[in-house]
Coordinates of C-alpha atoms in Angstrom, one line a residue:
X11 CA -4.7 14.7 -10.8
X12 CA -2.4 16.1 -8.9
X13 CA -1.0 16.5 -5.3
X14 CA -0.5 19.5 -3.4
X15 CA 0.5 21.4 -0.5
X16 CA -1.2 24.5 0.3
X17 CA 2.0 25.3 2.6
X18 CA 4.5 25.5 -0.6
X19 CA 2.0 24.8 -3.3
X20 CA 4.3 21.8 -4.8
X21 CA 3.0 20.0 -7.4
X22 CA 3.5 15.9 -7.2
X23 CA 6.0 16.4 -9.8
X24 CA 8.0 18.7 -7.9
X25 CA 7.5 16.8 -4.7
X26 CA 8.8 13.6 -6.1
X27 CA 11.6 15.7 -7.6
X28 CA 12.4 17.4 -4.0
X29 CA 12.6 13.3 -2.8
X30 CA 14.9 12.5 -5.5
X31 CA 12.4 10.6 -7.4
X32 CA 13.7 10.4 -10.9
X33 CA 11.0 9.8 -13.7
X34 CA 11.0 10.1 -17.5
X35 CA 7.9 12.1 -17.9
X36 CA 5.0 14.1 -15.9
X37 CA 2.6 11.5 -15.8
X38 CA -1.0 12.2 -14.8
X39 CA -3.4 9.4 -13.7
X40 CA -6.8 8.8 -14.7
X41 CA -9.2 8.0 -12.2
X42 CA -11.4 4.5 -12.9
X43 CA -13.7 2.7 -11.1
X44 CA -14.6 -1.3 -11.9
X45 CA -17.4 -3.9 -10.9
X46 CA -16.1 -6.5 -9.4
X47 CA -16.8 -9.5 -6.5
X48 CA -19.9 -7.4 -5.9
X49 CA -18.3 -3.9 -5.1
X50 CA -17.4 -0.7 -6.6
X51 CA -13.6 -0.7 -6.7
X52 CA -11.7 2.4 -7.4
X53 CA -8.1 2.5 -9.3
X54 CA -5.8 5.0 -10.5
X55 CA -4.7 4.3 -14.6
X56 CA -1.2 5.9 -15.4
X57 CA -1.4 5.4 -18.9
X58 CA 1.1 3.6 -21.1
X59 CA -1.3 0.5 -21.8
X60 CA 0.9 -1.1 -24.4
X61 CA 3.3 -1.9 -21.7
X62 CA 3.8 -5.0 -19.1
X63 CA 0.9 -4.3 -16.6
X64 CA 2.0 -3.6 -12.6
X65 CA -0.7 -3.7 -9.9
X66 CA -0.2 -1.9 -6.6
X67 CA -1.9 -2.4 -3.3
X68 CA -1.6 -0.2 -0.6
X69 CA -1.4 -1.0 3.3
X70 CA -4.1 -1.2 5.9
X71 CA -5.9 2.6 6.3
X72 CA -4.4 4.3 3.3
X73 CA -5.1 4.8 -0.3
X74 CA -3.9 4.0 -4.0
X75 CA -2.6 7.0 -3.8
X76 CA 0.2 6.5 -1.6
X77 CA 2.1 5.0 -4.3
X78 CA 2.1 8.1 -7.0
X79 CA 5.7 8.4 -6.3
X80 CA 6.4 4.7 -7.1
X81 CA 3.8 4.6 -10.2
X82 CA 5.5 8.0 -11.5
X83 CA 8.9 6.5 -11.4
X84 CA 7.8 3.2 -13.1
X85 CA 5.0 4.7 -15.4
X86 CA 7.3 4.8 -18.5
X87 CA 8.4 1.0 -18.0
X88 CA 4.6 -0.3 -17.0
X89 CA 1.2 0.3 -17.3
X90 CA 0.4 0.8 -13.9
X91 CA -2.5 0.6 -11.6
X92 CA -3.1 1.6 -8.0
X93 CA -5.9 -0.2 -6.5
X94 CA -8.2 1.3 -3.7
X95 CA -9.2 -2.0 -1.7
X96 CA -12.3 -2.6 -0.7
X97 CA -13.4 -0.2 2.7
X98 CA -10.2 2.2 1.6
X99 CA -10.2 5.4 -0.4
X100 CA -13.1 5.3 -3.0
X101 CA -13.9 2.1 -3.4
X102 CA -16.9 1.0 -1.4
X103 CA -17.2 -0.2 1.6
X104 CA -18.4 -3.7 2.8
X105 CA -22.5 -3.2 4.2
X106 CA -21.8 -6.8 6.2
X107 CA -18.2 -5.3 7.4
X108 CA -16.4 -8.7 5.6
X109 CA -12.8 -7.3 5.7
X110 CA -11.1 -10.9 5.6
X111 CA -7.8 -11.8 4.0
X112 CA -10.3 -14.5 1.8
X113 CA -12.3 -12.3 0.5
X114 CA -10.1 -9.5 -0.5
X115 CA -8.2 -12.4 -2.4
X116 CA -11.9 -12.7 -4.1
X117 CA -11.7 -9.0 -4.7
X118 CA -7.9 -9.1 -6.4
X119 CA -9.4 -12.1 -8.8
X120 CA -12.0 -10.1 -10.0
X121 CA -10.3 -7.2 -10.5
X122 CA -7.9 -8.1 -12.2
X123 CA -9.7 -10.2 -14.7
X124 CA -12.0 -6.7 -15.0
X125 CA -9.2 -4.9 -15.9
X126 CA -7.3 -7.4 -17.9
X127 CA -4.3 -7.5 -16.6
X128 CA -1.7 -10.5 -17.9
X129 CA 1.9 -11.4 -16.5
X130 CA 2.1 -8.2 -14.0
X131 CA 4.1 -7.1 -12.0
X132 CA 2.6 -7.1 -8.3
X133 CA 3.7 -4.7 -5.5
X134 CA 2.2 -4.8 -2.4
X135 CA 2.9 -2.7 1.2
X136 CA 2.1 -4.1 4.7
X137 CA -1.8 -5.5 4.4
X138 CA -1.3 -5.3 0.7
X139 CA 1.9 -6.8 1.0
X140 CA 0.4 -10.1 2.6
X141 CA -2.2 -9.7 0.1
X142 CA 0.3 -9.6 -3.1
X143 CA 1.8 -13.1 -1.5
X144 CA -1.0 -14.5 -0.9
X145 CA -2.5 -14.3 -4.3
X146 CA 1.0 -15.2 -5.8
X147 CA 0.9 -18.0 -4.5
X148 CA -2.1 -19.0 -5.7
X149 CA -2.4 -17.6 -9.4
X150 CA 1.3 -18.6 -10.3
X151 CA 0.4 -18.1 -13.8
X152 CA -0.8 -14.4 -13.2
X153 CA 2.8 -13.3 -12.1
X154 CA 5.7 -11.9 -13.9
X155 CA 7.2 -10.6 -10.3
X156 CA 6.2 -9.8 -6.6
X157 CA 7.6 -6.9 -4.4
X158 CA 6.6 -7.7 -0.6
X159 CA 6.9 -4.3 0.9
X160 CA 7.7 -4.8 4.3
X161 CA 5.0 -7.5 5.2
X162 CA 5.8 -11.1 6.4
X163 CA 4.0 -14.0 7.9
X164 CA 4.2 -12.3 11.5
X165 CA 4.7 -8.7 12.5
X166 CA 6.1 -7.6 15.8
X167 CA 4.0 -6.3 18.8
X168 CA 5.4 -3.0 19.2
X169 CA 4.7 -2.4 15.9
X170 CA 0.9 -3.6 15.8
X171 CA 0.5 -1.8 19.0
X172 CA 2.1 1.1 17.6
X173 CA -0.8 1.2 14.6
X174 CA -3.3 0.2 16.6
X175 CA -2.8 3.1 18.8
X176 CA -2.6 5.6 16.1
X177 CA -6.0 4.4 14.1
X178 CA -8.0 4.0 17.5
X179 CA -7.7 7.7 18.1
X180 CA -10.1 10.6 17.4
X181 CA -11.2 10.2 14.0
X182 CA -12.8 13.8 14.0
X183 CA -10.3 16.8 13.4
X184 CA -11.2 20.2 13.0
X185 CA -8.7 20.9 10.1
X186 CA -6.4 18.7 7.6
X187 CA -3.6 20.6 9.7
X188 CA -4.7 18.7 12.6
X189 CA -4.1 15.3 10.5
X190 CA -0.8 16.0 9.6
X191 CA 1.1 17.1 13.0
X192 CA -1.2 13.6 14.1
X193 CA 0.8 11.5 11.2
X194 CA 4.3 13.5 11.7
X195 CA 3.8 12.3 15.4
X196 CA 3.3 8.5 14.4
X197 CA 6.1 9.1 11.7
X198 CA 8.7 12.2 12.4
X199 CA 10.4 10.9 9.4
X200 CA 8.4 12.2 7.0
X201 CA 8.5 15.2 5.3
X202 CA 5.9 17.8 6.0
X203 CA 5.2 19.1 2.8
X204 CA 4.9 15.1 1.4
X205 CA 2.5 14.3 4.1
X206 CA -0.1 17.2 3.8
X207 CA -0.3 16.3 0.0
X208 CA -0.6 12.9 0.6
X209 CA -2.5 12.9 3.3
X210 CA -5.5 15.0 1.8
X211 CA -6.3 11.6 -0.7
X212 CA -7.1 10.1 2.6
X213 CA -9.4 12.4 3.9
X214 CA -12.9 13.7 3.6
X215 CA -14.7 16.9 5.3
X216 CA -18.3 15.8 7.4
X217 CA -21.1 18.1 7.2
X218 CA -20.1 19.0 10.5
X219 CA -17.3 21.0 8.8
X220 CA -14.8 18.6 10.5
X221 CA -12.4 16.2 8.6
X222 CA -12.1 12.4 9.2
X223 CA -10.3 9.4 7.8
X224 CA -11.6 7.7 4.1
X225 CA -11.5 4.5 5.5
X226 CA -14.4 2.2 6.8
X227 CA -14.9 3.5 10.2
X228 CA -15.0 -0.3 11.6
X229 CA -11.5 -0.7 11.1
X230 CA -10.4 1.8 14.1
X231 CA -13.1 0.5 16.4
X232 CA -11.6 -1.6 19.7
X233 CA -11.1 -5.2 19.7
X234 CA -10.9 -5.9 16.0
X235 CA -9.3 -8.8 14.6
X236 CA -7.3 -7.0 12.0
X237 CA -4.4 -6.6 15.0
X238 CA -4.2 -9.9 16.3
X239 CA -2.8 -13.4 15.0
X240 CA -3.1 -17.1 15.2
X241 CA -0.3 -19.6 14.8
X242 CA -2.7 -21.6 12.2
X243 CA -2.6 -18.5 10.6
X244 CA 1.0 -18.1 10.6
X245 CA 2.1 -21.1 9.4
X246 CA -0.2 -20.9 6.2
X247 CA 1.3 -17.8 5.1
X248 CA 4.4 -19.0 5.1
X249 CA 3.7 -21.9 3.3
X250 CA 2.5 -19.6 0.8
X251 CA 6.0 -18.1 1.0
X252 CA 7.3 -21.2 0.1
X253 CA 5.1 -21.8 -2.8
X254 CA 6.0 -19.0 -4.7
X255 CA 6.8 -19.6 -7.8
X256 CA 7.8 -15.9 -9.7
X257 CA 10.8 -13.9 -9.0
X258 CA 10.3 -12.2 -5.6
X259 CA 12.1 -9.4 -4.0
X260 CA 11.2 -8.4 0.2
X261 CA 12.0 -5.2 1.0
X262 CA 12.3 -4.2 4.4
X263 CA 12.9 -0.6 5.9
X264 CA 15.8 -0.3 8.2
X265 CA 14.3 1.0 11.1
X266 CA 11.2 -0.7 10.7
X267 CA 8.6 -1.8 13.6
X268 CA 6.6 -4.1 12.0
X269 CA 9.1 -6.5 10.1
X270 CA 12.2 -8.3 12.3
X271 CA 15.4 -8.3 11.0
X272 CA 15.2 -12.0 11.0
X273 CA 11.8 -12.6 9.9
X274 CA 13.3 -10.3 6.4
X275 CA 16.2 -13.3 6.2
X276 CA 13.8 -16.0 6.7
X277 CA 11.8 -15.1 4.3
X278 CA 14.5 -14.5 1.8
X279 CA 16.0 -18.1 2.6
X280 CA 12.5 -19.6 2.1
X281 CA 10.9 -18.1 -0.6
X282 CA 12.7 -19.7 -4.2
X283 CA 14.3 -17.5 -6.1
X284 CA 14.1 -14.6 -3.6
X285 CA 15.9 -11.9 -3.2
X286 CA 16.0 -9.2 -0.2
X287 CA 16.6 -5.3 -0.3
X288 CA 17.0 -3.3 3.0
X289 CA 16.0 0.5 2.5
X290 CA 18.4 2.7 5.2
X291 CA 16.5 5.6 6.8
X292 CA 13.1 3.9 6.3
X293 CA 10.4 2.4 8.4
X294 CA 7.3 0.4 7.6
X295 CA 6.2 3.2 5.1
X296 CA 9.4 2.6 2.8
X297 CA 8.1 4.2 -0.1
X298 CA 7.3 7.5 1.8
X299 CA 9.9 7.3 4.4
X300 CA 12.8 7.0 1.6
X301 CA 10.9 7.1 -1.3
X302 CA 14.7 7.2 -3.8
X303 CA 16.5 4.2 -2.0
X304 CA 12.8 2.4 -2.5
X305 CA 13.1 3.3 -6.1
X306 CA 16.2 1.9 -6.6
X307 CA 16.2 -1.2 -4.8
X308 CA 12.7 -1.7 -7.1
X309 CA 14.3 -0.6 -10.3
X310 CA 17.4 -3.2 -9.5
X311 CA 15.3 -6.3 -9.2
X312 CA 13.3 -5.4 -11.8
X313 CA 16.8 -5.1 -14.7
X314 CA 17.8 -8.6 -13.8
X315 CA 14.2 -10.0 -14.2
X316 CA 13.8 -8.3 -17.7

């Protein structure tokens, strides 16, 4: 596998090079797919099995795939695998449209126990972020350390609105172009040539010759749930904060809309033996906005945990 831009023809090699993304060899995942809770999941495999395992779980409408610079850079320390959740990427979608935060817990179980991972490492962004904390808390035994990637028990508004705004728009494009002056809109701080390669393991050409999101359609209709939140809600993920048991770092990007400076440093004061990493000249997509000061705030936490 790799990913490309047609504009400069960059390889995700040179790409992650061109971020300053340092890794120790040109890794090259293998795409698998498991049964498990009932579905089809799809993961990427970067090799190195004999290492300590690291699952990844990407945020709400993207893919595994938007961690290859993170898996390349940790690849030679882990065996590391990049999940597609269920109604994301290529794993399949749910028929009865049952996107909760319970049953994608379900969905974690299973896979992991499919895949056989033991004392991993688990990294999760935004949705998967609350995901990863979440199922820490509830597996203790299953963690060897958690990275919350700028997710928290509550989000601000202008940040949901800000999401909701871009997934509710046309979802029918006439090129991949199209897609990626739409994403450098949402996110002028990426880099052009990053998003077009990324942005093509999120998309899929209709029959119609047009191109469209791979995601479950039903999460960009109006009026979903996915964007709204309930204190009951709330208050149980934080207790699940509070539960943790595992080494945990938060990482929070500096300019982020989603994750208040304050809600960062309460979580860092509530969570036990927590630790908190701000990433300058990054938003809510830390990984892709700065993917090198993501790397090393990782890398850090991860020396003094052994």
């Amino acid at each position: 596998m790799t990913t490309t831009s047609e504009n400069r023809g960059l390889s995700l090699h040179d790409a992650a090079r061109a971020q300053g993304v340092t890794f120790e060899r040109e890794a090259v995942p293998e795409d698998r797919f498991v049964e498990a809770n009932g579905m089809r999941f799809h993961y990427l495999d970067w090799g190195n099995p004999d290492a300590p395992d690291m699952l990844l779980l990407h945020g709400f409408a993207q893919t595994c795939h938007s961690w290859d610079f993170v898996a390349l850079a940790f690849c030679d320390r882990f065996h590391v695998v990049s999940l597609d959740q269920r109604g994301h990427g290529d794993s399949d979608w749910s028929e009865e449209g049952d996107y909760s935060p319970e049953t994608q817990q379900e969905d974690i179980a299973a896979v992991v126990e499919a895949i056989g991972l033991k004392d991993f490492v688990l990294m999760g962004l935004s949705m998967g972020g609350r995901n990863s904390f979440t199922y820490a808390a509830n597996h203790r035994d299953d963690i060897r350390a958690l990275v919350i990637v700028d997710a928290g028990p509550q989000n601000m508004r202008s940040g949901s609105q800000n999401i909701r705004n871009f997934v509710q728009q046309e979802d029918e494009l006439d090129s991949v172009d199209d897609f990626v002056q739409r994403v450098l809109k949402f996110n002028p701080r990426r880099d052009p040539v990053q998003v077009r390669g990324s942005i093509l393991h999120n998309l899929k050409q209709l029959p119609n010759g047009k191109w469209t999101w791979k995601y479950d359609k039903r999460f960009r209709q109006p009026g979903g749930r996915r964007f709204q939140q309930d204190p009951e809600t709330t208050a149980r993920l934080w207790g699940y904060l509070e539960s943790l048991a595992c080494p945990t770092l938060v990482v929070r990007g500096a300019l982020s809309d989603i994750i208040a400076l304050d809600t960062a440093g309460n979580m860092h004061e509530r969570i036990p033996n927590g630790q908190l990493a701000t990433v300058e000249n990054a938003g809510h997509l830390v990984m892709g906005d700065n993917p090198s000061g993501f790397e090393r705030a990782v890398s850090e936490f991860l020396a003094d945990i052994g």
